[in-house]
Structures are given as C-alpha cells and as structure tokens.
Short mmCIF file of C-alpha atoms in Angstrom, two decimals:
data_model
loop_
_atom_site.label_atom_id
_atom_site.label_comp_id
_atom_site.label_asym_id
_atom_site.label_seq_id
_atom_site.Cartn_x
_atom_site.Cartn_y
_atom_site.Cartn_z
CA UNK A 283 -16.09 8.20 -10.13
CA UNK A 284 -15.33 7.70 -6.45
CA UNK A 285 -11.82 7.92 -5.06
CA UNK A 286 -10.98 6.29 -1.73
CA UNK A 287 -7.76 7.03 0.11
CA UNK A 288 -6.80 4.48 2.74
CA UNK A 289 -3.97 5.79 4.92
CA UNK A 290 -2.04 3.49 7.23
CA UNK A 291 -1.98 5.33 10.55
CA UNK A 292 1.24 4.83 12.50
CA UNK A 293 3.70 7.76 12.45
CA UNK A 294 1.26 10.73 12.40
CA UNK A 295 4.33 12.97 12.12
CA UNK A 296 3.97 14.59 8.69
CA UNK A 297 1.61 17.55 9.28
CA UNK A 298 1.75 18.88 5.69
CA UNK A 299 0.57 15.51 4.37
CA UNK A 300 -2.23 15.37 6.94
CA UNK A 301 -3.33 18.95 6.19
CA UNK A 302 -3.22 18.27 2.47
CA UNK A 303 -5.49 15.26 2.91
CA UNK A 304 -7.92 17.36 4.97
CA UNK A 305 -8.11 19.96 2.20
CA UNK A 306 -8.34 17.29 -0.51
CA UNK A 307 -11.33 15.65 1.15
CA UNK A 308 -13.07 18.93 2.00
CA UNK A 309 -12.74 20.30 -1.53
CA UNK A 310 -13.82 17.18 -3.47
CA UNK A 311 -17.19 15.50 -3.01
CA UNK A 312 -16.00 12.29 -4.68
CA UNK A 313 -12.90 11.80 -2.51
CA UNK A 314 -12.99 10.15 0.91
CA UNK A 315 -10.02 9.63 3.20
CA UNK A 316 -10.08 6.78 5.72
CA UNK A 317 -7.33 6.16 8.26
CA UNK A 318 -6.66 2.50 9.02
CA UNK A 319 -4.79 2.92 12.27
CA UNK A 320 -2.43 0.45 13.88
CA UNK A 321 -2.07 2.62 16.97
CA UNK A 322 -4.27 5.35 18.42
CA UNK A 323 -4.32 8.46 16.24
CA UNK A 324 -3.98 12.05 17.44
CA UNK A 325 -6.94 14.42 17.63
CA UNK A 326 -6.26 15.96 14.22
CA UNK A 327 -7.02 12.57 12.66
CA UNK A 328 -10.00 11.87 14.90
CA UNK A 329 -11.53 15.30 14.27
CA UNK A 330 -11.15 15.42 10.47
CA UNK A 331 -11.42 11.89 9.05
CA UNK A 332 -13.22 8.62 9.17
CA UNK A 333 -10.89 6.28 11.04
CA UNK A 334 -10.69 3.07 12.98
CA UNK A 335 -7.97 1.54 15.11
CA UNK A 336 -7.39 -2.09 14.16
CA UNK A 337 -5.22 -4.79 15.69
CA UNK A 338 -1.60 -4.21 14.65
CA UNK A 339 -1.07 -7.29 12.52
CA UNK A 340 -0.31 -7.91 8.88
CA UNK A 341 1.83 -4.81 8.17
CA UNK A 342 0.37 -2.32 5.68
CA UNK A 343 -1.24 -5.10 3.64
CA UNK A 344 -3.12 -6.01 6.80
CA UNK A 345 -4.15 -2.41 7.45
CA UNK A 346 -5.49 -2.05 3.90
CA UNK A 347 -7.36 -5.35 4.16
CA UNK A 348 -8.88 -4.43 7.53
CA UNK A 349 -10.08 -1.14 6.05
CA UNK A 350 -11.48 -2.72 2.89
CA UNK A 351 -13.42 -5.22 4.97
CA UNK A 352 -14.76 -2.36 7.10
CA UNK A 353 -15.72 0.00 4.26
CA UNK A 354 -18.56 -0.50 1.80
CA UNK A 355 -17.10 0.52 -1.55
CA UNK A 356 -18.43 0.43 -5.10
CA UNK A 357 -16.53 -1.87 -7.44
CA UNK A 358 -15.41 1.01 -9.65
CA UNK A 359 -13.89 2.97 -6.76
CA UNK A 360 -10.26 3.89 -7.40
CA UNK A 361 -8.16 3.11 -4.34
CA UNK A 362 -5.15 5.13 -3.24
CA UNK A 363 -3.57 3.05 -0.48
CA UNK A 364 -0.77 4.99 1.17
CA UNK A 365 1.46 5.34 4.20
CA UNK A 366 1.20 8.33 6.51
CA UNK A 367 4.87 9.27 6.06
CA UNK A 368 4.76 10.56 2.47
CA UNK A 369 6.12 13.90 1.31
CA UNK A 370 3.91 15.25 -1.47
CA UNK A 371 5.63 17.53 -3.96
CA UNK A 372 2.82 17.75 -6.51
CA UNK A 373 -0.79 16.73 -5.87
CA UNK A 374 -1.27 16.14 -9.59
CA UNK A 375 -0.21 12.57 -8.83
CA UNK A 376 -3.91 11.87 -8.38
CA UNK A 377 -4.81 12.88 -11.93
CA UNK A 378 -1.76 11.12 -13.39
CA UNK A 379 -2.65 7.83 -11.69
CA UNK A 380 -6.34 8.05 -12.59
CA UNK A 381 -5.48 8.71 -16.22
CA UNK A 382 -3.12 5.71 -16.22
CA UNK A 383 -5.84 3.44 -14.81
CA UNK A 384 -8.78 4.71 -16.87
CA UNK A 385 -7.16 5.70 -20.17
CA UNK A 386 -3.71 4.12 -20.53
CA UNK A 387 -4.49 0.50 -19.75
CA UNK A 388 -2.66 0.29 -16.44
CA UNK A 389 -4.11 -1.93 -13.75
CA UNK A 390 -1.96 -0.83 -10.85
CA UNK A 391 0.33 2.14 -10.20
CA UNK A 392 3.15 2.71 -7.75
CA UNK A 393 5.18 5.82 -7.01
CA UNK A 394 8.90 5.12 -7.32
CA UNK A 395 10.18 2.08 -9.15
CA UNK A 396 10.39 -1.00 -6.96
CA UNK A 397 12.81 -3.80 -7.61
CA UNK A 398 11.48 -7.04 -9.12
CA UNK A 399 11.36 -10.01 -6.77
CA UNK A 400 11.92 -13.71 -7.31
CA UNK A 401 9.22 -15.86 -5.73
CA UNK A 402 9.77 -19.59 -5.41
CA UNK A 403 6.67 -21.31 -4.01
CA UNK A 404 8.81 -24.14 -2.62
CA UNK A 405 11.36 -21.98 -0.79
CA UNK A 406 11.10 -22.24 3.00
CA UNK A 407 10.49 -19.04 5.03
CA UNK A 408 10.05 -19.30 8.81
CA UNK A 409 9.82 -23.08 8.65
CA UNK A 410 7.07 -22.97 6.02
CA UNK A 411 7.18 -23.14 2.26
CA UNK A 412 6.31 -19.83 0.58
CA UNK A 413 3.22 -21.42 -0.93
CA UNK A 414 1.94 -22.12 2.58
CA UNK A 415 1.79 -18.36 3.24
CA UNK A 416 -0.58 -17.92 0.27
CA UNK A 417 -4.34 -17.94 0.85
CA UNK A 418 -5.82 -21.33 0.03
CA UNK A 419 -8.13 -19.89 -2.64
CA UNK A 420 -5.11 -18.60 -4.59
CA UNK A 421 -2.53 -21.35 -4.20
CA UNK A 422 -3.48 -22.63 -7.66
CA UNK A 423 -2.02 -19.45 -9.21
CA UNK A 424 1.47 -20.01 -7.79
CA UNK A 425 2.51 -22.81 -10.08
CA UNK A 426 6.19 -22.05 -10.66
CA UNK A 427 9.09 -19.84 -9.53
CA UNK A 428 8.85 -16.45 -11.20
CA UNK A 429 10.46 -13.03 -11.30
CA UNK A 430 7.62 -10.62 -10.66
CA UNK A 431 7.21 -6.87 -10.74
CA UNK A 432 6.39 -5.42 -7.34
CA UNK A 433 4.79 -2.26 -6.05
CA UNK A 434 6.13 -0.85 -2.80
CA UNK A 435 3.01 -1.09 -0.68
CA UNK A 436 3.48 2.36 0.82
CA UNK A 437 1.76 3.69 -2.33
CA UNK A 438 -0.59 1.55 -4.41
CA UNK A 439 -3.30 2.73 -6.79
CA UNK A 440 -5.75 0.18 -8.20
CA UNK A 441 -9.44 -0.13 -8.96
CA UNK A 442 -11.28 -1.95 -6.18
CA UNK A 443 -12.89 -4.54 -8.47
CA UNK A 444 -9.48 -5.44 -9.90
CA UNK A 445 -7.91 -5.88 -6.47
CA UNK A 446 -10.96 -7.80 -5.25
CA UNK A 447 -10.75 -10.01 -8.34
CA UNK A 448 -7.27 -11.06 -7.20
CA UNK A 449 -8.47 -11.99 -3.74
CA UNK A 450 -6.94 -8.88 -2.20
CA UNK A 451 -3.49 -8.43 -0.68
CA UNK A 452 -2.92 -11.79 1.02
CA UNK A 453 -1.49 -10.23 4.22
CA UNK A 454 0.94 -12.21 6.37
CA UNK A 455 -1.06 -12.03 9.58
CA UNK A 456 1.80 -11.73 12.04
CA UNK A 457 2.39 -9.26 14.86
CA UNK A 458 5.61 -7.22 14.81
CA UNK A 459 8.52 -8.16 17.01
CA UNK A 460 8.92 -5.60 19.81
CA UNK A 461 11.95 -4.28 21.64
CA UNK A 462 12.10 -3.91 25.43
CA UNK A 463 10.17 -0.61 25.15
CA UNK A 464 7.39 -2.08 23.04
CA UNK A 465 8.59 -0.46 19.79
CA UNK A 466 8.05 -2.62 16.66
CA UNK A 467 11.36 -3.90 15.26
CA UNK A 468 10.25 -5.86 12.20
CA UNK A 469 8.90 -9.24 11.30
CA UNK A 470 11.87 -11.57 11.49
CA UNK A 471 12.94 -11.19 7.88
CA UNK A 472 9.53 -11.92 6.44
CA UNK A 473 8.31 -8.32 6.11
CA UNK A 474 8.44 -8.16 2.31
CA UNK A 475 6.79 -11.52 1.68
CA UNK A 476 3.26 -10.09 1.52
CA UNK A 477 4.46 -7.44 -0.93
CA UNK A 478 6.05 -10.14 -3.10
CA UNK A 479 2.94 -12.32 -3.04
CA UNK A 480 0.71 -9.50 -4.30
CA UNK A 481 3.40 -8.62 -6.85
CA UNK A 482 3.27 -12.20 -8.13
CA UNK A 483 -0.51 -11.92 -8.46
CA UNK A 484 -0.29 -8.56 -10.22
CA UNK A 485 2.32 -9.85 -12.66
CA UNK A 486 0.69 -13.16 -13.46
CA UNK A 487 -2.89 -11.93 -13.80
CA UNK A 488 -2.46 -8.38 -15.14
CA UNK A 489 0.85 -8.85 -16.93
CA UNK A 490 4.02 -6.82 -16.32
CA UNK A 491 3.14 -4.20 -18.94
CA UNK A 492 0.06 -3.17 -16.95
CA UNK A 493 1.99 -2.39 -13.78
CA UNK A 494 3.31 1.17 -13.81
CA UNK A 495 5.24 3.71 -11.75
CA UNK A 496 5.35 7.48 -11.54
CA UNK A 497 9.14 7.35 -11.62
CA UNK A 498 12.08 5.09 -12.43
CA UNK A 499 13.69 6.07 -9.11
CA UNK A 500 13.32 4.03 -5.95
CA UNK A 501 11.12 5.80 -3.34
CA UNK A 502 11.12 9.09 -5.23
CA UNK A 503 9.20 10.74 -8.07
CA UNK A 504 8.53 14.33 -9.05
CA UNK A 505 5.22 13.95 -7.21
CA UNK A 506 5.96 12.03 -4.00
CA UNK A 507 8.82 10.99 -1.78
CA UNK A 508 8.18 7.83 0.25
CA UNK A 509 9.89 7.78 3.61
CA UNK A 510 10.98 4.47 5.10
CA UNK A 511 9.79 3.90 8.66
CA UNK A 512 9.20 7.61 8.96
CA UNK A 513 12.68 8.62 7.83
CA UNK A 514 14.21 10.05 4.64
CA UNK A 515 16.66 7.32 3.67
CA UNK A 516 17.54 8.16 0.06
CA UNK A 517 18.46 11.41 -1.68
CA UNK A 518 15.42 13.66 -1.60
CA UNK A 519 14.88 16.33 -4.25
CA UNK A 520 12.01 18.66 -4.92
CA UNK A 521 11.81 17.35 -8.49
#
C-alpha cells in the first residue's frame, strides 16, 4: 500500500509540521511527500522533498490537481492532501484514516467537521450559473439543488482511483485578487465554490454515510488543528 502526501506550499511557517513530514518520509518506504507549491519554497523544502512550483491558480483544489497531473500514482494509492499550516497533535491520524478507508467503508475522510453546503446549479455566481463552473464531463451529475456534506479541503484523505473516478476536484481556475503589495486577498466571494462542487460529487456518488471526519469540531480534532490562512482562528486545545 502506497501513501502519497500532497502538501500545498504557501505559508512554510510551521517548522514542526515540516520536520514531522521529513521524518515520516524518511522512516517509511511506502510514504512519499510531494509539495505542490504556489510560491517558491524555502531550502528546507527543496532539500528534503520532491516539489514543484506551479502557477498560483485554482486555490488548494488547483494545487492538488496540478500535483496529481504531475505525479504518476498507482490507482490504489491513498492520498493525504493537506495544507502546510497544520498543527499535528497525534500522528496516529494516518492509521485512523487508512483504517476508515480500507476497513470501515469510508470513501473520504476529513479532519474537523465541516458544515454542509447547499448547491443550486442554477444560482448565479460571478455572472455565471453554478453549473457553468462545473467541468463539462460532470455537468450531468448536477441535476438538482442539494444539501451536500463537504470536506474542508485543507485536509482530505481519499483513494486515488476513487477521486479519479469522480473526475477529480473540479478546481475553479482563477487567480487570487491581490492587494497593493501583491498579497493574495481572496477570490471575490467564490473561494468555497470548488470545495462545494467536490462535496456535491462526494455526497451524490459515495453517499453521505461514506464521508467521515476525525472530529465533530470545526477545524479541530484530537489529532490535528487546521489553521486558517496560517492563523489559529478557533479555540485550540491539545486534545
């Protein structure tokens, strides 16, 4: 069984997470860590991992897609697609997620609970109907408005053949809006649309009972705390 971590490279400011990934890869022959970078990484990334800097478009769904198109992975590879601003409290999250996928019937795992989203294919976002943001090959799936379970795309675990069978993430291939200093400021209110589209796919194809979380708390589990844009924004506890 091969395990592939794909880390979105942007903040590079959580040294314990980076060092943990170095040790994880060095100590396990079946685990590879690839950094899909949306800006140039520091030397610690360049010296210790496979990495590539891609055009900064499509948010994290774009970074994952760019990496998956670059890598040559076996269908049965288990993907851990993660942000680079996670705080790991217990590395056993790997075993828990693998057990959920291989033995407990789950198709996709997130960390903290994410709120369900309502997706109406006919609603207009940025002067386009939602359905127009969906890849042409998958428009047929989006037949009606639906409440769907979502996974916060800062931490997604899924088998590659299952994700590939859904046509992947369906990134919204936009560039971020920048302030006067060139710092990304968001995507004009459309930032969560890609996350909702893949949530719709997960829910409709896999079923809501096959989408799981490590915790019922937003952002936080006993294993991982997910920062938001590099910052701790909710109550953080060790457990």
